[in-house]
Short mmCIF file of N, CA and C in Angstrom, two decimals:
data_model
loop_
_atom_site.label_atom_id
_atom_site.label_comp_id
_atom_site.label_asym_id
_atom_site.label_seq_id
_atom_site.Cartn_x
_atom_site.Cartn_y
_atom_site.Cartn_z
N UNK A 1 112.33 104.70 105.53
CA UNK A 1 113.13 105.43 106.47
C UNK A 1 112.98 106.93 106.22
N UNK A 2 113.18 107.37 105.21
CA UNK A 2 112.96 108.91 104.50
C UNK A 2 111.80 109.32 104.36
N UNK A 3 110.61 108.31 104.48
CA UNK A 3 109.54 109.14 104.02
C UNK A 3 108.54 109.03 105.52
N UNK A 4 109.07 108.21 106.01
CA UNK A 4 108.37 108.38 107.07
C UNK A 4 109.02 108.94 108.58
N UNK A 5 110.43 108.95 108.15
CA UNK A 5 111.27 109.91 109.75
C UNK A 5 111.44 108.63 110.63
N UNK A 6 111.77 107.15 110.14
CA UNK A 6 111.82 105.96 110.92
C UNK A 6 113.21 105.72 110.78
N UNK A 7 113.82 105.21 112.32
CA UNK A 7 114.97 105.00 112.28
C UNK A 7 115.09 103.31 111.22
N UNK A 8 116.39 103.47 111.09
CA UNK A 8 117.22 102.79 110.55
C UNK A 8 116.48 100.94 110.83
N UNK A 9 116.75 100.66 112.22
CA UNK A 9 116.58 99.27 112.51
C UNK A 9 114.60 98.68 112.37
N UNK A 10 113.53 100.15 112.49
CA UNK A 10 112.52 99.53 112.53
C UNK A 10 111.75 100.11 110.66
N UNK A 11 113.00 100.52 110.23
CA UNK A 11 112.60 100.66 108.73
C UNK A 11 113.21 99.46 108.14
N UNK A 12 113.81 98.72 108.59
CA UNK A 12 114.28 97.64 108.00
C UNK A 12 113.76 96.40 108.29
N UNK A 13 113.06 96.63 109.53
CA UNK A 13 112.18 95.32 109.99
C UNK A 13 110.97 95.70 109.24
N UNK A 14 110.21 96.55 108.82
CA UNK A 14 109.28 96.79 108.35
C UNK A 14 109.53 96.11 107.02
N UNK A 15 110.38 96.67 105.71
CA UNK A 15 111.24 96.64 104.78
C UNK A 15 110.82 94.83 104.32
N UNK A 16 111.21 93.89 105.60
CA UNK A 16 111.49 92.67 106.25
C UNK A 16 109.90 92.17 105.61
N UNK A 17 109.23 92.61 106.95
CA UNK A 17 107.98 91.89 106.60
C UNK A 17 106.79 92.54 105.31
N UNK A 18 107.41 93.18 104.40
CA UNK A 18 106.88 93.77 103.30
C UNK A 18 106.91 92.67 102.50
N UNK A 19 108.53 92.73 102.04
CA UNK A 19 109.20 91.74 101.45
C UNK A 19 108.57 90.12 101.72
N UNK A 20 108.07 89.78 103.17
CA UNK A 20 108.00 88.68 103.27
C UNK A 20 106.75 88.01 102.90
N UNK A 21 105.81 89.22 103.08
CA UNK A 21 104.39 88.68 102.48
C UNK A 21 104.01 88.90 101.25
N UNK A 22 105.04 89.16 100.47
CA UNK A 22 104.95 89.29 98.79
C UNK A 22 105.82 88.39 98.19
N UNK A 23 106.46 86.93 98.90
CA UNK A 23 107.07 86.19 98.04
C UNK A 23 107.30 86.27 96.79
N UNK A 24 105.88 85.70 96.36
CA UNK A 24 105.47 85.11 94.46
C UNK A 24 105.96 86.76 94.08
N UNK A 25 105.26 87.48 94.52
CA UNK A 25 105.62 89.04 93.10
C UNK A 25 107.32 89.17 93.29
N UNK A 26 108.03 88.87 94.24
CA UNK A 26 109.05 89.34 94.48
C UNK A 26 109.63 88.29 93.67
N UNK A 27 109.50 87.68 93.53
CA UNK A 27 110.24 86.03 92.98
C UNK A 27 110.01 86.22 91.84
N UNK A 28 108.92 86.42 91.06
CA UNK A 28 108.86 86.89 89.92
C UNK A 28 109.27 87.81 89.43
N UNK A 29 109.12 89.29 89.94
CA UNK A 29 109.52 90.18 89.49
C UNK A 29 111.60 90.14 89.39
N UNK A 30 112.07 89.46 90.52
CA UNK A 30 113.33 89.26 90.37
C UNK A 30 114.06 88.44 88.84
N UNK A 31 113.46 87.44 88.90
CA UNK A 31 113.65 86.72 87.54
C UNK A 31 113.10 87.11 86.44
N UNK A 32 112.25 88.06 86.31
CA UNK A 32 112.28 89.02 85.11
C UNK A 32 113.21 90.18 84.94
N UNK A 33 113.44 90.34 85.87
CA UNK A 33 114.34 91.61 85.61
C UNK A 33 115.86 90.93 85.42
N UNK A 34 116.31 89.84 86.24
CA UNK A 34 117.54 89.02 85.75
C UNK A 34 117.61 88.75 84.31
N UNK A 35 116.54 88.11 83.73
CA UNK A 35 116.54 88.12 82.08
C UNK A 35 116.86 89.10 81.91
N UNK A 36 116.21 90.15 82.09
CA UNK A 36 116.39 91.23 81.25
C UNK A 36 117.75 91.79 81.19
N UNK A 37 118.56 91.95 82.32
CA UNK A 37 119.74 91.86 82.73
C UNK A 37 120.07 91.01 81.95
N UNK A 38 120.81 90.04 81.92
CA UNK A 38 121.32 88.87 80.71
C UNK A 38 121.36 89.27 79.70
N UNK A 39 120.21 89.26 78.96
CA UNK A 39 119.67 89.54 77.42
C UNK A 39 120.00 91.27 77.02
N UNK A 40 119.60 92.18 78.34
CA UNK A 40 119.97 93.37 78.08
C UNK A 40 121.67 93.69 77.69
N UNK A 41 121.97 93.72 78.79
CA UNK A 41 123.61 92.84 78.61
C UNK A 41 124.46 92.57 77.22
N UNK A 42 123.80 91.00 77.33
CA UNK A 42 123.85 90.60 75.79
C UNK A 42 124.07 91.17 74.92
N UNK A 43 123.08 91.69 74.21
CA UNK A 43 122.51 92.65 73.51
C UNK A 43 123.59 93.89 73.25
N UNK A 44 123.96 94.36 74.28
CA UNK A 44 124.34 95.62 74.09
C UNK A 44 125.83 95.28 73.81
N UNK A 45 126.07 94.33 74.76
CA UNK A 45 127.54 93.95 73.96
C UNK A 45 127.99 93.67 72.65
N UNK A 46 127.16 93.05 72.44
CA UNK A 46 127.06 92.40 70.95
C UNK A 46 126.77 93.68 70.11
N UNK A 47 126.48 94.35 70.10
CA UNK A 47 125.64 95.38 69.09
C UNK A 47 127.10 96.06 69.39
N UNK A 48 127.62 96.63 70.49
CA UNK A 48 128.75 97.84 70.49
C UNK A 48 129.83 96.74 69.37
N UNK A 49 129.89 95.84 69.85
CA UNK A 49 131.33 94.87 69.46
C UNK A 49 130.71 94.92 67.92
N UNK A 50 129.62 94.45 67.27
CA UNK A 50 129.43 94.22 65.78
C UNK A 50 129.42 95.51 65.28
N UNK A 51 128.76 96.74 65.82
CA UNK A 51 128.76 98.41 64.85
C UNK A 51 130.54 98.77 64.45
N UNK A 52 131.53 98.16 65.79
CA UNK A 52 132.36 98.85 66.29
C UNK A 52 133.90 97.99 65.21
N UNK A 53 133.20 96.92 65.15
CA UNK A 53 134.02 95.98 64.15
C UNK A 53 133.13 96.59 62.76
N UNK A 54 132.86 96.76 62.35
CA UNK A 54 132.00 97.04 61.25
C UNK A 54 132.84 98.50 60.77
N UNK A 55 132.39 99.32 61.60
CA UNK A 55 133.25 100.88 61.19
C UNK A 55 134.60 100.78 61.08
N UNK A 56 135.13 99.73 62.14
CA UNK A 56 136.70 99.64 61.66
C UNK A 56 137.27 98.70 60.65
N UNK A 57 136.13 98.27 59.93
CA UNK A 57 136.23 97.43 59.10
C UNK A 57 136.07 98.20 57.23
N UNK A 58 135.92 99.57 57.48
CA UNK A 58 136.13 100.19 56.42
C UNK A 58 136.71 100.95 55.95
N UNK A 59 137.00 101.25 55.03
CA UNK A 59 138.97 101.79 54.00
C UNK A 59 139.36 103.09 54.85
N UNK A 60 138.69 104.00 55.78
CA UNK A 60 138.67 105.34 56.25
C UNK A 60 139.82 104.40 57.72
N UNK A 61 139.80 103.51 58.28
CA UNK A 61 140.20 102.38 59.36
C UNK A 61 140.85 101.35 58.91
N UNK A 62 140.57 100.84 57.50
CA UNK A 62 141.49 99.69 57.57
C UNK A 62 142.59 99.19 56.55
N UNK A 63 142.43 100.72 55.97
CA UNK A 63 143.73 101.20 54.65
C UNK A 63 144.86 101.51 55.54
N UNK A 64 146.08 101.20 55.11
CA UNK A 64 147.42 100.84 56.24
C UNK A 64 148.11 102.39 55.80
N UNK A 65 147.13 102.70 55.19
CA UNK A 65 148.13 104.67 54.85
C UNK A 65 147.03 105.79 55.17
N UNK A 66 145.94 105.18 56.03
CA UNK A 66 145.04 106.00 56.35
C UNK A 66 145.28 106.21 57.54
N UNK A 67 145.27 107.69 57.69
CA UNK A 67 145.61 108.72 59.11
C UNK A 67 144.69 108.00 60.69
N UNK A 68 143.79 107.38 60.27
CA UNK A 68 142.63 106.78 61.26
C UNK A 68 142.94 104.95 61.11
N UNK A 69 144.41 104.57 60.68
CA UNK A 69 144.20 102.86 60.41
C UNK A 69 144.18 102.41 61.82
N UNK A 70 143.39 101.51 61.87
CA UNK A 70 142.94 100.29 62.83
C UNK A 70 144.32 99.16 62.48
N UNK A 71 144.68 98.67 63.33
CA UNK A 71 145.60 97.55 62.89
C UNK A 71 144.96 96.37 63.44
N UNK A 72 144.54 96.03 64.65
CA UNK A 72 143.46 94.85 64.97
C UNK A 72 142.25 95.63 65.40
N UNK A 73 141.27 95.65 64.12
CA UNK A 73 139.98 95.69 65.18
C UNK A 73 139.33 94.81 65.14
N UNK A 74 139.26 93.34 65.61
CA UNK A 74 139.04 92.64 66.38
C UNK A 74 139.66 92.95 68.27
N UNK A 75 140.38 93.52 68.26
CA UNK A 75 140.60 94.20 69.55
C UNK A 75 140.16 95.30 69.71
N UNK A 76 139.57 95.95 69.31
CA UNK A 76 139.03 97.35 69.06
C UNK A 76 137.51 96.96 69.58
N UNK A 77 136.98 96.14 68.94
CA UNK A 77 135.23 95.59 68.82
C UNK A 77 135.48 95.11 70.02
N UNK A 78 136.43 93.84 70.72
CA UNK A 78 136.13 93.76 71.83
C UNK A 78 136.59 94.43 73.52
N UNK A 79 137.26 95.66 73.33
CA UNK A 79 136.77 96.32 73.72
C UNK A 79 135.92 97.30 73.98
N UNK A 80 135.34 97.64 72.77
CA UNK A 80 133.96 98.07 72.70
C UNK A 80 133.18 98.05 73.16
N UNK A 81 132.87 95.93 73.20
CA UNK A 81 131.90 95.64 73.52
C UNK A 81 132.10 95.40 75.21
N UNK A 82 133.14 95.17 75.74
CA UNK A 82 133.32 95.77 76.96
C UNK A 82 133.01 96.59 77.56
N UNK A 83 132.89 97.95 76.99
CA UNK A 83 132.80 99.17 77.68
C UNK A 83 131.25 99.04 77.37
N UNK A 84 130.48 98.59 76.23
CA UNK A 84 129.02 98.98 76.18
C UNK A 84 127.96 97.90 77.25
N UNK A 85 129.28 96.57 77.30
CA UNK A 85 128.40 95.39 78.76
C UNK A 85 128.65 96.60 80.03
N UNK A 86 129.28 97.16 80.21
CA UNK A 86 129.26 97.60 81.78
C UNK A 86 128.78 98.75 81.70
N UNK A 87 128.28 99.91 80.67
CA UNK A 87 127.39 100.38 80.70
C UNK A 87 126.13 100.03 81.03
N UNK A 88 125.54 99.04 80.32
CA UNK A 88 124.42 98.52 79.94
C UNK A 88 124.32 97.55 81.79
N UNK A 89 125.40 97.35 81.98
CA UNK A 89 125.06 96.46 83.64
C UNK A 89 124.60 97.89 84.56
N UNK A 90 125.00 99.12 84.72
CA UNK A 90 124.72 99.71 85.30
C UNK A 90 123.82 100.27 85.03
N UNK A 91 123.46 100.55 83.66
CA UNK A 91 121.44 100.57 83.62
C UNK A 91 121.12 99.96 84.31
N UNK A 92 121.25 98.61 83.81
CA UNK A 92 120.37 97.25 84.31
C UNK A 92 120.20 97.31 85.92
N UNK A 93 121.13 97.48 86.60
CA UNK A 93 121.37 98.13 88.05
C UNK A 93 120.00 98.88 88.58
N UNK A 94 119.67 100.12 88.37
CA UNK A 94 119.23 100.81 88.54
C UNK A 94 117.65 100.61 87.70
N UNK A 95 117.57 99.90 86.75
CA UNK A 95 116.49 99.23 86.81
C UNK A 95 115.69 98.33 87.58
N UNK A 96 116.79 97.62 87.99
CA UNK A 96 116.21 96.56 88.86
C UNK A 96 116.09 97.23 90.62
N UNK A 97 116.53 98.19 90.46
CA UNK A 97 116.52 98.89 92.03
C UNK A 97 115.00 99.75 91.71
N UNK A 98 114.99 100.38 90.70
CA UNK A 98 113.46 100.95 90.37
C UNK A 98 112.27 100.12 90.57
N UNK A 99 112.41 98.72 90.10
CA UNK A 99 111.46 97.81 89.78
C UNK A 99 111.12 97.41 91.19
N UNK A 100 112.32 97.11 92.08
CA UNK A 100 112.19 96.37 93.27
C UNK A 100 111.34 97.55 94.26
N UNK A 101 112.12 98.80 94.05
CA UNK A 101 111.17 99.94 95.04
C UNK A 101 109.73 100.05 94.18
N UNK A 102 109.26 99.82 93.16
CA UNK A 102 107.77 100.14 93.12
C UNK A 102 107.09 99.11 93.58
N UNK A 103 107.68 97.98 93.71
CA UNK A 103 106.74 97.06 93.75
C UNK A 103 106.74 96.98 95.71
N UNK A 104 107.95 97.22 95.84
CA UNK A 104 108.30 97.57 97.47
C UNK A 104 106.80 98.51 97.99
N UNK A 105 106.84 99.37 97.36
CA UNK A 105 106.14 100.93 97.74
C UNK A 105 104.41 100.72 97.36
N UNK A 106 104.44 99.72 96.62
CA UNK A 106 103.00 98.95 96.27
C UNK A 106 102.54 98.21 97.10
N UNK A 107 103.32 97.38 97.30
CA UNK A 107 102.93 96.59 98.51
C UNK A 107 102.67 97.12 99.27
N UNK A 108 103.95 97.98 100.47
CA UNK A 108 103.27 99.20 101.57
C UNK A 108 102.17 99.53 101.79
N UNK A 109 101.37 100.12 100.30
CA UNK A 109 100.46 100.26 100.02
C UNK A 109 99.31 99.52 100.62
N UNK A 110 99.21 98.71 99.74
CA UNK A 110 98.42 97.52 99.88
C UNK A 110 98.44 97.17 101.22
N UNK A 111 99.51 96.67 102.00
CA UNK A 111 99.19 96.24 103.01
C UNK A 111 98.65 97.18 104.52
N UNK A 112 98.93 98.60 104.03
CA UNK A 112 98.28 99.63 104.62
C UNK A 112 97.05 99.37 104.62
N UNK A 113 96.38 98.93 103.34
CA UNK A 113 94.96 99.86 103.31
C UNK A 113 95.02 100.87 102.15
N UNK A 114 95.93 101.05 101.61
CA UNK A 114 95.88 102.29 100.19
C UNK A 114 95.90 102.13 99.17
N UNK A 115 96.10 100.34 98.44
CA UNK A 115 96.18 100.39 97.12
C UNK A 115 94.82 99.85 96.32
N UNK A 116 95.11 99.12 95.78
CA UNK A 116 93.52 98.62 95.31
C UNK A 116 93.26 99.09 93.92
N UNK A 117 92.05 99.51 93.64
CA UNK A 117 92.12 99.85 92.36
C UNK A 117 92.23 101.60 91.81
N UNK A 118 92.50 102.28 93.39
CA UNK A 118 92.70 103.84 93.17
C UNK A 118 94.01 104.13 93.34
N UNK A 119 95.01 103.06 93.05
CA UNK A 119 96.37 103.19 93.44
C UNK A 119 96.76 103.62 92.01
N UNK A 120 98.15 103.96 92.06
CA UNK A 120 98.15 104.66 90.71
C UNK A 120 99.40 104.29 89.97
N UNK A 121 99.78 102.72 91.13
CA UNK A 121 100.51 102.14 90.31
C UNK A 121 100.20 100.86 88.92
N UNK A 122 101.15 101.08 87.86
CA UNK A 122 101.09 100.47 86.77
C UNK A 122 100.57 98.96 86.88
N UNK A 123 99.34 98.68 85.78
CA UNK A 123 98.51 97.84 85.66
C UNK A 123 99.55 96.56 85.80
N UNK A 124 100.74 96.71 85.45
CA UNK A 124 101.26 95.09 85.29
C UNK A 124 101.55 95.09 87.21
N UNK A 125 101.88 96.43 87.76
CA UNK A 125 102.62 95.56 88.98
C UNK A 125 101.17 95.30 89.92
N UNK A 126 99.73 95.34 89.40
CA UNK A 126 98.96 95.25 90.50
C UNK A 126 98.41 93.55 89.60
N UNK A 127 98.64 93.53 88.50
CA UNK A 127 98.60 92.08 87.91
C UNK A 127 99.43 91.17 88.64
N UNK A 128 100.96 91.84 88.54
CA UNK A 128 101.92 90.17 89.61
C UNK A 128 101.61 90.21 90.77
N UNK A 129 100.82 91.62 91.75
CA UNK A 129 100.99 91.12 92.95
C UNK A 129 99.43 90.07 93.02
N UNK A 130 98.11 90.45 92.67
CA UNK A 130 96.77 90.08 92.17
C UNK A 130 96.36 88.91 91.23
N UNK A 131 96.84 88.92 90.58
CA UNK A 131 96.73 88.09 89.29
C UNK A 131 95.17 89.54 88.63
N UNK A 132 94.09 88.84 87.96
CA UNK A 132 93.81 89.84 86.86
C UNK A 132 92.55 90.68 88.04
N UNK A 133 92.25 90.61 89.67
CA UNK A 133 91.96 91.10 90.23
C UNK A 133 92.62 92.08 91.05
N UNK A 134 92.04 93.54 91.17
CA UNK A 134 92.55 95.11 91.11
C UNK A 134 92.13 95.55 91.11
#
């Protein structure tokens, strides 16, 4: 729509049949980036909640006459790890919106007439749409 000055309804039918003749890369590329999401996720929760129980788990936090005492951090870690999952989802967000427009903007490409092997997108996304021909 922006790069080419196309209204709204025939940038989206376009959008449409981009999407539609790239099934397999799209299908793939979606369920990789969902893992990654998950596991990214995961990950980050777990790591804020274990550093976050860990620091409040020492005499500076968990001495009952220290100016900084923790009284549950087990509630402390999991909100921690709360705040570091919904960080980490809104990466993940914007990853997967990156991933979906290159491979979007590759295709275009391609189905123009412009990509191939002088395109100058990254070797893996001309592998899922190709397999090891590019």
């Amino acid at each position: 729509m922006a790069m080419k000055s196309s209204d709204y309804c025939a940038s989206a039918r376009e959008a449409v049949s981009v999407i539609a003749q790239l099934p397999v890369a799209m299908a793939v590329l979606n369920g990789a980036t969902l893992v990654f999401t998950f596991f990214g996720g995961l990950f980050s929760v777990l790591c804020c909640a274990a550093v976050t129980f860990l620091l409040t788990s020492t005499p500076s936090f968990s001495a009952p006459d220290a100016p900084l005492f923790v009284d549950q951090p087990v509630a402390v870690a999991c909100a921690a790890g709360f705040i570091g999952g919904a960080v980490s989802l809104c990466f993940m967000a914007v990853f997967d919106m990156a991933t979906d427009a290159l491979l979007y903007y590759y295709g275009l490409d391609w189905l123009y007439g412009r990509g191939g092997e002088f395109s100058n997108a990254p070797d893996g996304i001309k592998e899922l749409m190709h397999g090891n021909r590019h």
